Each structure stands twice: as structure tokens, then as C-alpha cells.
């Protein structure tokens, strides 16, 4: 029997302390046995060639990703403009950029709600019939996909984040992970939180207390630039075993 690793152990300890909203995020956790390279930059992004942490899909994964092949995922949502650029690399090819990978992303709106779900205690607002803030793209020759969205909000028990599911060209799952956001007094998370229409930071769960990210975000941390008035841009690299 495989021994429970530190990441899984820490998450199991945190289950009792999280809210009913956050608890279901642990139910479908993927494997967390990937080796994380200790070589990091000052921003916390991994510089080594090791697989990005696998994480739970959460309770709100996209139901039919193949029906949402789109780069503009805003739909009718309002919020601070946000672009997302993700590069996929293959650790089995010395982290060369991976062309032809299918990349699904999804995240909540500014109020912390997900499309395709709702009408329950986990999310009272019912969005079961709509598909906002979800999309699929295929990586280009540089291993990159781009999405146009709005800056995500947050909900109880979780820091701001984006879900990502990576498949190979044949549709075989390679990795389910999440993207973390930098925090601090001048971070995009704080600046957006204080802008019109967003909830602010009262009651916010920071990465260090987030049940998914609390064991570290070294290879899940994104880089974000921009402003509230002009919009923000996220750049992130995900490393998978293809």
C-alpha cells in the first residue's frame, strides 16, 4: 500500500477546520505524489523540470468540456478585464513546450459563483443552465493557450484560483491542477477586491490557510501584471508528463 505523502496528510488534517463550502474540494483529489523541484525563483515559481502539483477538480468541474471550445469565456459576466496565458511543458522531453495539448480552464465569477451548478447549500444561486467562465483551447507550437475572461472573485474557504485540466491530443488526461494568485497589499487580488462590484477582502482565505494551497504554491503560483483600470494579465507555466 502506498504511504500517504505529506501533501495528502496535511490536507486530511485540514478537513475538519474548513467550511462546508470548502470541504467537498477534497473529495476527488488527484495524485499528489509528484516530486517538486526545490529550485525556485524569488516569485515562488518553480525553475526545475518537475510535474506541477496535481489538485482536486473541486465540486464544480466543467461537465462537457468539448462543447466549450472558446478563448473568450466571459459570456454575460461583468468584472475587471483579465487575460490568461498558459504554457504547457512536457517533463518527459526536458520540459519542451507541448504542442497539441487540450487545456480546459474554469473559475468563479466576481461573486464566487460557478456556472453549470447551483441551487444547493454549496452554491445557493442557480446557474445550472449557463456556461460562463469555462473554456477549452489547444496549445500552439509554443505550447501556449490564451483566454479572455474577468478577474475571478472568491468564496468561503478558498483563495482566488483557476482550475486547469490538461489532456494530450488523444484526449487522455495528463494533469488536473489549480493556479494560485500572488497576495500582498499591492497585489491584483487586493486591488480588484477593493474595486466596484467585488466583495473586498473581509473574510478572504489567504493561500497559507487555503486547504488546497496551504502546503505551498511553489509550482502553482502565477505572475500577474496590470491595473484595475486597464485590466490584468496572468502568465503561468504548467508542467505535465506527456
XYZ file of C-alpha atoms in Angstrom, residues 13-210:
198
model
C -5.761 17.315 8.830
C -7.354 20.499 7.500
C -10.671 18.926 6.577
C -12.314 19.435 9.949
C -11.471 23.097 10.059
C -12.747 24.207 6.704
C -16.252 25.366 5.960
C -18.932 23.213 4.365
C -18.256 25.056 1.124
C -14.565 24.204 1.055
C -14.771 20.639 2.361
C -16.064 18.999 -0.862
C -12.957 20.210 -2.664
C -11.059 17.295 -1.128
C -13.362 14.538 -2.274
C -11.883 13.975 -5.724
C -8.233 14.902 -5.105
C -5.851 13.590 -7.700
C -2.438 12.145 -7.020
C -0.132 14.448 -5.110
C 2.950 12.261 -5.305
C 4.772 14.337 -7.918
C 8.248 15.419 -6.972
C 8.586 19.180 -6.628
C 11.900 20.741 -7.532
C 13.287 22.870 -4.707
C 14.868 25.345 -7.093
C 12.592 28.378 -7.231
C 12.715 31.970 -8.290
C 12.127 34.890 -5.939
C 8.496 34.984 -7.098
C 7.966 31.408 -5.965
C 7.651 29.882 -9.438
C 9.493 26.615 -9.949
C 12.545 26.759 -12.207
C 13.094 22.990 -12.319
C 11.624 20.391 -14.642
C 9.182 18.509 -12.427
C 5.456 17.891 -12.709
C 3.212 20.652 -11.404
C 1.206 19.672 -8.331
C -1.988 17.789 -9.060
C -5.046 19.137 -7.252
C -8.725 18.437 -6.902
C -11.107 19.325 -9.727
C -13.268 20.725 -6.978
C -17.002 20.320 -6.797
C -17.673 22.322 -9.987
C -15.738 20.780 -12.941
C -16.886 21.506 -16.465
C -19.494 18.927 -17.427
C -18.885 18.752 -21.201
C -15.556 20.468 -21.978
C -15.599 19.542 -25.668
C -18.682 21.693 -26.151
C -16.917 24.821 -24.862
C -14.041 25.262 -27.308
C -13.611 29.017 -26.942
C -10.942 31.503 -25.933
C -13.333 34.256 -24.812
C -15.052 32.754 -21.778
C -16.692 35.896 -20.349
C -20.255 35.292 -21.588
C -22.510 37.700 -19.650
C -20.241 38.118 -16.606
C -19.004 41.540 -15.527
C -15.785 42.386 -13.747
C -12.231 43.629 -14.151
C -10.826 42.606 -17.576
C -8.453 39.660 -17.345
C -6.350 37.699 -19.826
C -4.873 34.284 -19.114
C -1.806 32.889 -20.920
C -0.825 29.330 -20.007
C 2.162 27.410 -21.371
C 2.201 23.614 -21.132
C 5.544 21.817 -20.978
C 6.418 18.115 -21.121
C 8.704 16.873 -18.337
C 9.416 13.758 -20.417
C 11.052 15.931 -23.079
C 13.226 18.098 -20.803
C 10.276 20.465 -20.333
C 9.963 21.301 -24.013
C 6.786 23.179 -24.877
C 3.960 20.744 -25.609
C 2.046 21.331 -28.828
C -1.459 19.947 -29.328
C -2.435 19.587 -25.683
C -6.056 20.254 -24.762
C -6.383 22.747 -21.915
C -9.642 23.266 -20.031
C -9.980 26.098 -17.527
C -12.810 27.226 -15.267
C -13.193 29.709 -12.438
C -15.853 31.526 -10.435
C -17.340 34.932 -11.211
C -16.806 38.078 -9.133
C -19.413 36.891 -6.629
C -17.777 33.500 -6.151
C -20.317 31.521 -8.196
C -19.689 28.858 -10.837
C -21.746 28.205 -13.934
C -23.325 24.769 -14.534
C -24.092 24.361 -10.819
C -26.206 25.858 -8.068
C -29.458 25.652 -6.218
C -27.812 23.781 -3.331
C -26.296 24.608 0.026
C -22.859 24.773 -1.557
C -23.988 27.405 -4.040
C -27.488 28.777 -3.492
C -27.554 30.811 -6.722
C -28.682 28.517 -9.514
C -26.540 28.675 -12.662
C -27.147 25.126 -13.857
C -28.262 26.185 -17.337
C -25.376 28.508 -18.262
C -21.681 28.000 -19.007
C -19.798 31.209 -18.229
C -16.091 31.346 -17.348
C -15.286 27.952 -18.831
C -13.349 27.148 -21.971
C -11.060 24.814 -23.865
C -8.148 25.629 -26.156
C -5.397 23.613 -27.846
C -1.759 24.570 -27.313
C 0.078 26.080 -30.275
C 3.648 25.358 -31.410
C 4.892 27.240 -28.361
C 2.786 25.145 -26.015
C 0.573 28.131 -25.248
C -3.144 28.804 -24.890
C -4.821 32.153 -24.275
C -8.158 33.054 -22.724
C -10.061 36.309 -22.267
C -12.007 36.473 -19.035
C -12.774 38.580 -15.974
C -10.728 38.586 -12.784
C -12.123 35.842 -10.521
C -13.750 36.565 -7.204
C -13.551 34.235 -4.233
C -15.777 32.197 -1.954
C -15.608 30.924 1.615
C -12.675 28.658 2.390
C -10.740 29.299 -0.827
C -8.215 31.808 -2.047
C -8.578 33.197 -5.568
C -7.710 30.436 -8.045
C -8.251 28.948 -11.507
C -8.849 25.269 -12.237
C -6.982 23.627 -15.126
C -7.293 20.190 -16.698
C -4.687 19.198 -19.304
C -5.155 16.357 -21.793
C -2.966 15.039 -24.591
C -4.009 15.264 -28.229
C -5.889 11.968 -27.948
C -7.914 13.263 -25.016
C -6.109 11.287 -22.320
C -5.917 13.162 -19.006
C -2.398 14.338 -18.149
C -2.912 16.596 -15.142
C -5.571 18.332 -13.074
C -4.193 21.312 -11.195
C -5.002 24.808 -9.973
C -3.390 28.210 -10.470
C -2.638 30.325 -7.398
C -2.608 34.140 -7.300
C 0.039 36.345 -5.654
C -1.084 38.102 -2.491
C 0.017 41.237 -0.660
C -1.079 44.813 -0.112
C -0.443 45.840 -3.713
C -1.444 42.545 -5.343
C -4.094 42.255 -8.036
C -6.237 40.236 -5.619
C -6.365 43.126 -3.138
C -6.718 45.848 -5.766
C -9.547 44.038 -7.531
C -11.213 43.225 -4.219
C -11.471 46.925 -3.490
C -12.943 47.741 -6.904
C -16.614 48.183 -7.729
C -18.694 45.039 -7.765
C -16.258 42.776 -5.938
C -16.620 41.574 -2.346
C -13.475 43.098 -0.842
C -11.143 41.145 1.411
C -13.274 40.772 4.537
C -13.450 37.041 5.223
C -10.954 36.185 2.474
C -8.993 32.939 2.821
C -5.317 33.507 2.015
C -3.124 30.916 0.297
C -1.460 29.985 3.589
C -4.824 29.000 5.072
C -6.368 27.581 1.917
